Amino acid sequence: MVHRVLFLPGDGVGHELLAAARLVLQATKVRMEIETMDYGKTYERTCGLPVSEKHLDAIQRLGTVLKGPITIDANAPLLQLRGRSFTSANQALRKIFGLYANVRPSKYFEGSKALFPTTDLVVVRENTEGMYTGEEHWEGEAGQSAVTTRRITREGTLRVARFAFDFATKHGRKKVTVS
């Protein structure tokens, strides 16, 4: 079986991060077919937008994406994709593909000399609501302040909570903390 992966290096250190990720993936000896597309400011310089329908089609076709960080301009116009408006390319990908759970493991590795050698936790953050709704506007004379709506729905909260509990169960975790 060949795993098909889309690489979106993004901006800044994104190219270096994905180059290192490619080496790690190659070291696994898992058969992979990697397709790379510009994304973020790099793509915007040539095509006018940080993300396009071509990206969305490639994601649907390949099913797996490894994405680097991108630069997001606070004053950028809204992106229009698939009949919807988005404040950033990241928000577009999250909302179009339902990427609501951001999973961040943190574990101590022997010999790393970390300050907390018993560290072994996973943070699951809701990724489409709260401060990620994209409902923002400028106020005041000459846009002196920004106002963001932090919208949290019952449905979104239950969805990410279920995900966290399912994740804990599947990975032998005994405790889930909500904050």
XYZ file of N, CA, C and O in Angstrom:
716
model
N 0.841 -1.185 0.000
C 0.000 0.000 0.000
C 0.883 1.245 0.000
O 1.856 1.340 0.727
N 0.486 2.218 -0.804
C 1.188 3.492 -0.867
C 0.302 4.546 -0.210
O -0.861 4.703 -0.569
N 0.851 5.255 0.766
C 0.130 6.337 1.433
C 0.377 7.615 0.658
O 1.520 7.967 0.381
N -0.692 8.300 0.323
C -0.589 9.539 -0.434
C -0.744 10.717 0.529
O -1.700 10.785 1.284
N 0.225 11.651 0.485
C 0.276 12.769 1.426
C 0.493 14.071 0.670
O 1.333 14.147 -0.221
N -0.276 15.085 1.055
C -0.084 16.427 0.505
C 0.759 17.227 1.486
O 0.429 17.303 2.664
N 1.854 17.807 1.018
C 2.691 18.690 1.819
C 2.355 20.127 1.447
O 2.422 20.504 0.274
N 2.009 20.923 2.465
C 1.791 22.358 2.300
C 2.801 23.063 3.201
O 2.519 23.329 4.363
N 4.013 23.358 2.689
C 5.061 23.928 3.550
C 4.716 25.265 4.188
O 5.180 25.566 5.282
N 3.917 26.087 3.529
C 3.555 27.372 4.122
C 4.660 28.396 4.023
O 5.364 28.475 3.024
N 4.826 29.167 5.096
C 5.746 30.300 5.094
C 6.845 30.120 6.149
O 6.763 29.243 6.999
N 7.822 31.005 6.099
C 8.869 31.022 7.126
C 9.549 29.674 7.279
O 10.042 29.104 6.312
N 9.542 29.145 8.517
C 10.223 27.881 8.809
C 9.466 26.667 8.280
O 9.939 25.536 8.403
N 8.303 26.892 7.684
C 7.493 25.781 7.179
C 8.242 24.868 6.228
O 8.123 23.642 6.296
N 9.036 25.458 5.344
C 9.788 24.644 4.379
C 10.811 23.765 5.092
O 10.977 22.589 4.742
N 11.485 24.313 6.085
C 12.467 23.537 6.851
C 11.775 22.434 7.655
O 12.267 21.308 7.725
N 10.643 22.769 8.279
C 9.908 21.783 9.073
C 9.441 20.612 8.218
O 9.590 19.451 8.608
N 8.896 20.910 7.059
C 8.397 19.828 6.221
C 9.530 19.036 5.568
O 9.388 17.836 5.329
N 10.663 19.683 5.315
C 11.829 18.945 4.808
C 12.301 17.941 5.865
O 12.607 16.783 5.551
N 12.323 18.367 7.131
C 12.703 17.453 8.219
C 11.658 16.356 8.387
O 12.001 15.176 8.596
N 10.385 16.718 8.279
C 9.318 15.722 8.392
C 9.429 14.677 7.286
O 9.213 13.483 7.520
N 9.798 15.120 6.103
C 9.967 14.176 4.982
C 11.061 13.154 5.307
O 10.911 11.960 5.052
N 12.170 13.623 5.888
C 13.256 12.705 6.267
C 12.778 11.689 7.302
O 13.101 10.502 7.219
N 12.008 12.154 8.268
C 11.479 11.262 9.300
C 10.549 10.229 8.661
O 10.643 9.029 8.947
N 9.673 10.677 7.798
C 8.742 9.757 7.137
C 9.488 8.750 6.264
O 9.150 7.559 6.246
N 10.496 9.196 5.554
C 11.287 8.294 4.721
C 12.012 7.240 5.565
O 12.149 6.096 5.157
N 12.446 7.624 6.755
C 13.150 6.690 7.643
C 12.242 5.561 8.122
O 12.728 4.500 8.503
N 10.929 5.773 8.071
C 9.999 4.708 8.495
C 9.917 3.587 7.477
O 9.419 2.513 7.784
N 10.359 3.847 6.264
C 10.306 2.894 5.150
C 8.880 2.589 4.699
O 8.649 1.646 3.960
N 7.922 3.367 5.177
C 6.546 3.229 4.714
C 6.483 3.829 3.314
O 7.030 4.903 3.066
N 5.834 3.130 2.420
C 5.743 3.621 1.044
C 4.816 4.822 0.987
O 3.668 4.745 1.399
N 5.351 5.947 0.477
C 4.592 7.184 0.395
C 4.770 7.859 -0.939
O 5.838 7.823 -1.531
N 3.695 8.495 -1.346
C 3.716 9.354 -2.522
C 3.398 10.752 -2.003
O 2.318 10.986 -1.469
N 4.362 11.652 -2.091
C 4.200 12.992 -1.535
C 4.024 13.998 -2.662
O 4.820 14.057 -3.596
N 2.963 14.773 -2.558
C 2.701 15.859 -3.495
C 2.853 17.158 -2.711
O 2.362 17.265 -1.595
N 3.540 18.132 -3.271
C 3.774 19.406 -2.586
C 3.118 20.551 -3.345
O 3.198 20.616 -4.567
N 2.465 21.434 -2.583
C 1.865 22.636 -3.162
C 2.258 23.836 -2.308
O 2.328 23.717 -1.087
N 2.499 24.976 -2.946
C 2.705 26.206 -2.185
C 1.415 26.541 -1.456
O 0.316 26.195 -1.905
N 1.555 27.252 -0.334
C 0.411 27.567 0.520
C 0.772 28.813 1.327
O 1.939 29.043 1.619
N -0.184 29.624 1.675
C 0.082 30.821 2.470
C 0.629 31.948 1.618
O 0.267 32.102 0.448
N 1.509 32.763 2.189
C 2.073 33.925 1.481
C 2.824 33.507 0.224
O 2.799 34.208 -0.789
N 3.495 32.373 0.282
C 4.241 31.880 -0.877
C 3.307 31.699 -2.062
O 3.609 32.109 -3.179
N 2.160 31.109 -1.816
C 1.165 30.892 -2.878
C 0.506 32.213 -3.268
O 0.275 32.479 -4.440
N 0.224 33.041 -2.269
C -0.456 34.314 -2.500
C 0.335 35.227 -3.432
O -0.240 35.957 -4.243
N 1.664 35.200 -3.338
C 2.498 36.057 -4.191
C 2.304 35.743 -5.675
O 2.426 36.622 -6.514
N 2.012 34.507 -5.999
C 1.844 34.152 -7.409
C 0.381 34.051 -7.839
O 0.074 34.272 -8.995
N -0.507 33.739 -6.897
C -1.901 33.482 -7.278
C -2.923 34.431 -6.652
O -4.118 34.308 -6.921
N -2.490 35.326 -5.758
C -3.391 36.315 -5.203
C -4.118 35.936 -3.925
O -4.652 36.788 -3.243
N -4.166 34.662 -3.582
C -4.806 34.181 -2.353
C -3.903 33.155 -1.677
O -3.141 32.470 -2.352
N -3.999 33.000 -0.351
C -3.143 32.038 0.335
C -3.573 30.576 0.158
O -2.792 29.659 0.377
N -4.818 30.361 -0.240
C -5.350 29.005 -0.438
C -6.398 29.078 -1.542
O -7.014 30.124 -1.750
N -6.570 27.978 -2.266
C -7.510 27.996 -3.384
C -8.288 26.682 -3.455
O -8.015 25.736 -2.707
N -9.203 26.647 -4.405
C -9.962 25.418 -4.659
C -9.025 24.265 -5.033
O -9.314 23.113 -4.733
N -7.890 24.587 -5.676
C -6.923 23.538 -6.025
C -6.410 22.828 -4.777
O -6.230 21.612 -4.768
N -6.174 23.591 -3.709
C -5.737 23.002 -2.446
C -6.825 22.082 -1.889
O -6.550 20.955 -1.468
N -8.054 22.588 -1.879
C -9.163 21.817 -1.328
C -9.372 20.527 -2.110
O -9.578 19.459 -1.521
N -9.280 20.616 -3.426
C -9.428 19.423 -4.263
C -8.312 18.414 -3.994
O -8.557 17.207 -3.918
N -7.073 18.899 -3.844
C -5.937 18.008 -3.570
C -6.093 17.332 -2.210
O -5.799 16.143 -2.055
N -6.574 18.074 -1.221
C -6.788 17.497 0.108
C -7.834 16.398 0.027
O -7.653 15.305 0.582
N -8.921 16.646 -0.677
C -9.966 15.627 -0.821
C -9.448 14.413 -1.587
O -9.755 13.277 -1.228
N -8.668 14.649 -2.602
C -8.151 13.559 -3.437
C -7.148 12.683 -2.672
O -7.202 11.461 -2.738
N -6.238 13.325 -1.916
C -5.178 12.580 -1.233
C -5.569 12.109 0.159
O -5.088 11.082 0.627
N -6.376 12.890 0.861
C -6.876 12.471 2.167
C -5.964 12.716 3.355
O -6.408 12.623 4.488
N -4.695 13.027 3.130
C -3.757 13.268 4.224
C -2.927 14.500 3.905
O -2.427 14.643 2.794
N -2.782 15.387 4.914
C -2.048 16.634 4.710
C -1.062 16.847 5.848
O -1.386 16.609 7.007
N 0.116 17.306 5.505
C 1.079 17.779 6.487
C 1.325 19.239 6.136
O 1.783 19.549 5.034
N 0.949 20.141 7.057
C 0.933 21.567 6.773
C 1.877 22.316 7.689
O 1.869 22.104 8.887
N 2.663 23.209 7.123
C 3.534 24.071 7.903
C 2.808 25.340 8.302
O 1.686 25.595 7.865
N 3.439 26.170 9.135
C 2.805 27.426 9.570
C 2.735 28.432 8.426
O 3.528 28.389 7.490
N 1.759 29.346 8.532
C 1.640 30.407 7.540
C 1.525 31.750 8.242
O 1.177 31.824 9.414
N 1.818 32.809 7.497
C 1.646 34.170 7.976
C 0.196 34.566 7.726
O -0.318 34.373 6.628
N -0.454 35.106 8.760
C -1.844 35.546 8.607
C -1.902 37.040 8.883
O -1.545 37.495 9.967
N -2.322 37.806 7.890
C -2.443 39.253 8.027
C -3.777 39.603 8.666
O -4.836 39.183 8.176
N -3.744 40.382 9.738
C -4.966 40.783 10.435
C -5.884 41.614 9.546
O -7.099 41.580 9.695
N -5.326 42.347 8.609
C -6.132 43.226 7.761
C -6.448 42.633 6.396
O -6.948 43.330 5.522
N -6.167 41.363 6.202
C -6.425 40.737 4.904
C -7.928 40.646 4.648
O -8.714 40.462 5.580
N -8.327 40.764 3.399
C -9.755 40.612 3.093
C -10.198 39.173 3.338
O -9.382 38.247 3.369
N -11.486 38.984 3.521
C -12.024 37.645 3.729
C -11.777 36.778 2.506
O -11.852 37.252 1.370
N -11.480 35.514 2.745
C -11.318 34.547 1.655
C -12.688 33.982 1.315
O -13.476 33.677 2.215
N -12.951 33.816 0.042
C -14.212 33.224 -0.406
C -13.899 31.863 -1.013
O -13.208 31.787 -2.027
N -14.372 30.803 -0.380
C -14.176 29.451 -0.886
C -15.460 28.651 -0.668
O -16.030 28.678 0.424
N -15.877 27.969 -1.698
C -17.044 27.096 -1.620
C -18.269 27.791 -1.034
O -18.989 27.228 -0.216
N -18.446 29.043 -1.431
C -19.617 29.792 -1.021
C -19.603 30.285 0.415
O -20.630 30.722 0.931
N -18.450 30.242 1.057
C -18.330 30.689 2.442
C -17.188 31.691 2.563
O -16.289 31.725 1.733
N -17.215 32.482 3.653
C -16.162 33.463 3.922
C -15.312 33.004 5.094
O -15.846 32.498 6.088
N -13.999 33.240 4.992
C -13.066 32.836 6.039
C -12.058 33.950 6.283
O -11.670 34.649 5.353
N -11.590 34.067 7.532
C -10.619 35.105 7.868
C -9.193 34.700 7.536
O -8.314 35.546 7.473
N -8.928 33.409 7.353
C -7.575 32.966 7.017
C -7.635 31.623 6.298
O -8.653 30.923 6.333
N -6.523 31.273 5.682
C -6.415 29.979 5.011
C -6.535 28.848 6.032
O -7.149 27.815 5.760
N -5.958 29.026 7.211
C -6.062 27.992 8.251
C -7.510 27.790 8.664
O -7.978 26.659 8.807
N -8.226 28.900 8.876
C -9.623 28.789 9.269
C -10.431 28.083 8.177
O -11.283 27.248 8.468
N -10.148 28.385 6.932
C -10.855 27.739 5.827
C -10.668 26.226 5.877
O -11.644 25.472 5.794
N -9.432 25.769 6.049
C -9.183 24.323 6.100
C -9.874 23.687 7.299
O -10.473 22.614 7.186
N -9.794 24.343 8.451
C -10.424 23.796 9.654
C -11.925 23.637 9.481
O -12.496 22.601 9.822
N -12.567 24.670 8.969
C -14.027 24.649 8.884
C -14.533 23.795 7.724
O -15.490 23.058 7.876
N -13.899 23.879 6.576
C -14.356 23.090 5.425
C -14.195 21.597 5.689
O -15.068 20.805 5.346
N -13.095 21.208 6.328
C -12.836 19.788 6.544
C -13.176 19.303 7.956
O -12.874 18.169 8.324
N -13.804 20.171 8.760
C -14.238 19.757 10.094
C -13.098 19.392 11.021
O -13.199 18.448 11.802
N -12.014 20.131 10.955
C -10.827 19.856 11.776
C -10.969 20.560 13.119
O -10.278 21.516 13.426
N -11.869 20.066 13.925
C -12.237 20.748 15.165
C -11.358 20.379 16.349
O -11.323 21.102 17.331
N -10.646 19.272 16.301
C -9.838 18.836 17.446
C -8.349 18.965 17.131
O -7.832 18.282 16.258
N -7.678 19.838 17.839
C -6.232 20.008 17.717
C -5.601 19.169 18.826
O -5.798 19.449 20.005
N -4.880 18.122 18.455
C -4.315 17.177 19.417
C -2.814 17.447 19.554
O -2.071 17.367 18.576
N -2.383 17.776 20.784
C -0.982 18.115 21.043
C -0.408 17.263 22.170
O -0.580 17.567 23.349
N 0.280 16.171 21.833
C 0.909 15.363 22.890
C 2.192 16.006 23.406
O 2.878 16.713 22.678
N 2.486 15.755 24.657
C 3.717 16.240 25.270
C 4.226 15.143 26.202
O 3.562 14.774 27.170
N 5.398 14.613 25.892
C 5.916 13.496 26.672
C 7.417 13.649 26.886
O 8.155 14.046 25.987
N 7.844 13.306 28.079
C 9.262 13.337 28.418
C 9.989 12.211 27.684
O 9.506 11.084 27.611
N 11.148 12.522 27.123
C 11.989 11.507 26.500
C 13.247 11.340 27.340
O 13.913 12.321 27.689
N 13.541 10.104 27.657
C 14.710 9.766 28.463
C 15.951 10.426 27.870
O 16.177 10.387 26.666
N 16.735 11.067 28.722
C 17.968 11.707 28.294
C 17.800 13.134 27.801
O 18.771 13.783 27.455
N 16.571 13.633 27.769
C 16.347 14.978 27.243
C 16.648 16.072 28.272
O 16.714 17.232 27.938
N 16.817 15.703 29.522
C 17.121 16.639 30.607
C 16.027 17.694 30.797
O 16.302 18.831 31.177
N 14.809 17.307 30.511
C 13.678 18.224 30.698
C 13.463 18.470 32.190
O 13.859 17.667 33.032
N 12.829 19.580 32.518
C 12.594 19.934 33.913
C 11.573 19.026 34.599
O 11.601 18.868 35.817
N 10.671 18.438 33.843
C 9.610 17.623 34.419
C 9.631 16.223 33.790
O 8.912 15.951 32.827
N 10.428 15.314 34.338
C 10.621 14.003 33.726
C 9.392 13.091 33.745
O 9.385 12.077 33.067
N 8.344 13.446 34.470
C 7.148 12.603 34.466
C 6.096 13.100 33.477
O 4.989 12.569 33.427
N 6.435 14.090 32.674
C 5.472 14.663 31.734
C 4.987 13.619 30.734
O 5.778 12.956 30.066
N 3.690 13.465 30.660
C 3.039 12.604 29.680
C 1.585 13.030 29.606
O 0.727 12.508 30.304
N 1.311 14.027 28.784
C -0.054 14.522 28.676
C -0.381 14.842 27.228
O 0.497 14.973 26.381
N -1.671 14.922 26.963
C -2.151 15.276 25.633
C -3.173 16.386 25.802
O -4.124 16.245 26.570
N -2.967 17.493 25.109
C -3.919 18.594 25.128
C -4.790 18.463 23.878
O -4.274 18.329 22.766
N -6.109 18.480 24.079
C -7.059 18.481 22.968
C -7.772 19.824 23.013
O -8.473 20.116 23.974
N -7.569 20.633 21.990
C -8.140 21.977 21.945
C -9.168 22.069 20.816
O -8.916 21.601 19.703
N -10.300 22.682 21.106
C -11.306 22.912 20.074
C -10.730 23.944 19.104
O -10.194 24.955 19.515
N -10.843 23.689 17.831
C -10.087 24.416 16.821
C -10.938 25.255 15.866
O -10.400 25.859 14.944
N -12.266 25.257 16.044
C -13.110 26.002 15.110
C -14.014 27.006 15.804
O -14.617 27.851 15.154
N -14.133 26.914 17.124
C -14.977 27.831 17.873
C -14.117 28.669 18.811
O -12.909 28.722 18.651
N -14.744 29.294 19.797
C -14.000 30.135 20.725
C -13.310 31.257 19.980
O -13.931 31.984 19.205
N -12.020 31.382 20.164
C -11.268 32.453 19.501
C -10.977 32.123 18.032
O -10.360 32.919 17.332
N -11.428 30.978 17.562
C -11.173 30.573 16.183
C -12.399 30.729 15.286
O -12.444 30.203 14.193
N -13.426 31.462 15.743
C -14.626 31.640 14.923
C -14.356 32.523 13.719
O -15.028 32.413 12.707
N -13.400 33.421 13.837
C -13.119 34.346 12.744
C -14.093 35.511 12.706
O -14.159 36.239 11.726
N -14.847 35.690 13.794
C -15.800 36.795 13.862
C -15.108 37.977 14.531
O -15.129 38.107 15.746
N -14.468 38.808 13.702
C -13.655 39.902 14.206
C -13.961 41.176 13.439
O -14.338 41.122 12.273
N -13.793 42.294 14.090
C -13.897 43.568 13.395
C -13.113 44.634 14.156
O -12.812 44.475 15.328
N -12.771 45.681 13.428
C -12.023 46.796 14.001
C -12.999 47.865 14.464
O -14.007 48.113 13.823
N -12.661 48.524 15.572
C -13.493 49.600 16.113
C -12.651 50.835 16.377
O -11.435 50.753 16.488
N -13.365 51.929 16.552
C -12.688 53.164 16.937
C -12.125 53.900 15.747
O -12.089 53.410 14.627
N -11.660 55.099 16.046
C -11.074 55.938 15.022
C -9.820 55.277 14.469
O -8.931 54.876 15.216
N -9.765 55.121 13.156
C -8.623 54.503 12.466
C -8.357 53.083 12.960
O -7.219 52.629 12.968
N -9.412 52.387 13.370
C -9.247 50.991 13.786
C -8.308 50.807 14.943
O -7.362 50.031 14.884
N -8.540 51.526 16.030
C -7.637 51.483 17.187
C -7.765 50.219 18.022
O -6.896 49.912 18.815
N -8.868 49.508 17.886
C -9.000 48.268 18.661
C -9.737 47.216 17.839
O -10.556 47.519 16.987
N -9.411 45.984 18.127
C -10.054 44.858 17.457
C -10.978 44.172 18.451
O -10.650 44.042 19.633
N -12.121 43.738 17.960
C -13.089 43.042 18.792
C -13.324 41.665 18.171
O -13.582 41.555 16.972
N -13.200 40.641 18.992
C -13.410 39.275 18.536
C -14.561 38.666 19.308
O -14.623 38.766 20.530
N -15.448 38.014 18.575
C -16.533 37.282 19.215
C -16.035 35.881 19.529
O -15.513 35.196 18.652
N -16.174 35.490 20.763
C -15.770 34.147 21.181
C -17.034 33.307 21.310
O -17.660 33.249 22.352
N -17.417 32.677 20.209
C -18.647 31.904 20.152
C -18.353 30.441 20.482
O -17.517 29.811 19.835
N -19.048 29.940 21.486
C -18.894 28.542 21.901
C -20.278 27.921 21.907
O -21.168 28.386 22.614
N -20.458 26.865 21.106
C -21.767 26.230 21.038
C -21.794 24.942 21.850
O -20.753 24.324 22.099
N -22.972 24.559 22.250
C -23.151 23.287 22.965
C -22.683 22.132 22.074
O -21.969 21.242 22.526
N -23.102 22.163 20.805
C -22.727 21.105 19.866
C -21.206 20.981 19.726
O -20.646 19.889 19.776
N -20.531 22.132 19.544
C -19.072 22.117 19.394
C -18.369 21.638 20.647
O -17.378 20.903 20.583
N -18.885 22.042 21.802
C -18.293 21.640 23.078
C -18.449 20.135 23.290
O -17.493 19.451 23.669
N -19.637 19.620 23.031
C -19.865 18.180 23.194
C -19.036 17.372 22.196
O -18.495 16.320 22.537
N -18.911 17.878 20.987
C -18.139 17.177 19.951
C -16.675 17.029 20.370
O -16.100 15.943 20.293
N -16.040 18.102 20.838
C -14.629 18.015 21.218
C -14.466 17.247 22.528
O -13.478 16.532 22.720
N -15.445 17.332 23.434
C -15.388 16.557 24.676
C -15.464 15.063 24.364
O -14.694 14.262 24.917
N -16.383 14.681 23.487
C -16.475 13.264 23.086
C -15.163 12.797 22.463
O -14.683 11.696 22.725
N -14.594 13.650 21.609
C -13.320 13.303 20.984
C -12.255 13.060 22.054
O -11.516 12.071 21.992
N -12.162 13.960 23.033
C -11.142 13.834 24.079
C -11.341 12.551 24.892
O -10.374 11.837 25.191
N -12.577 12.242 25.251
C -12.842 11.020 26.016
C -12.570 9.772 25.176
O -11.998 8.800 25.672
N -12.959 9.794 23.907
C -12.662 8.659 23.020
C -11.158 8.475 22.864
O -10.645 7.358 22.895
N -10.444 9.582 22.694
C -8.990 9.531 22.570
C -8.381 8.921 23.830
O -7.515 8.042 23.758
N -8.830 9.388 24.998
C -8.311 8.874 26.271
C -8.558 7.381 26.396
O -7.669 6.619 26.788
N -9.748 6.950 26.043
C -10.094 5.524 26.130
C -9.222 4.696 25.189
O -8.645 3.683 25.589
N -9.094 5.125 23.944
C -8.321 4.387 22.937
C -6.837 4.316 23.268
O -6.149 3.397 22.851
N -6.333 5.291 24.012
C -4.897 5.355 24.297
C -4.568 5.031 25.753
O -3.474 5.354 26.230
N -5.499 4.407 26.455
C -5.236 3.950 27.817
C -5.017 5.053 28.830
O -4.346 4.845 29.837
N -5.573 6.203 28.595
C -5.451 7.318 29.532
C -6.556 7.194 30.573
O -7.666 6.818 30.262
N -6.246 7.535 31.797
C -7.195 7.345 32.896
C -7.871 8.640 33.350
O -8.772 8.599 34.180
N -7.449 9.773 32.839
C -7.960 11.033 33.344
C -8.140 12.037 32.212
O -7.282 12.147 31.331
N -9.250 12.766 32.248
C -9.495 13.863 31.315
C -9.814 15.087 32.160
O -10.667 15.035 33.045
N -9.118 16.177 31.899
C -9.327 17.429 32.621
C -9.832 18.472 31.643
O -9.289 18.606 30.554
N -10.849 19.213 32.048
C -11.412 20.263 31.198
C -11.080 21.616 31.809
O -11.236 21.800 33.009
N -10.627 22.536 30.964
C -10.372 23.892 31.486
C -10.905 24.910 30.520
O -11.170 24.662 29.403
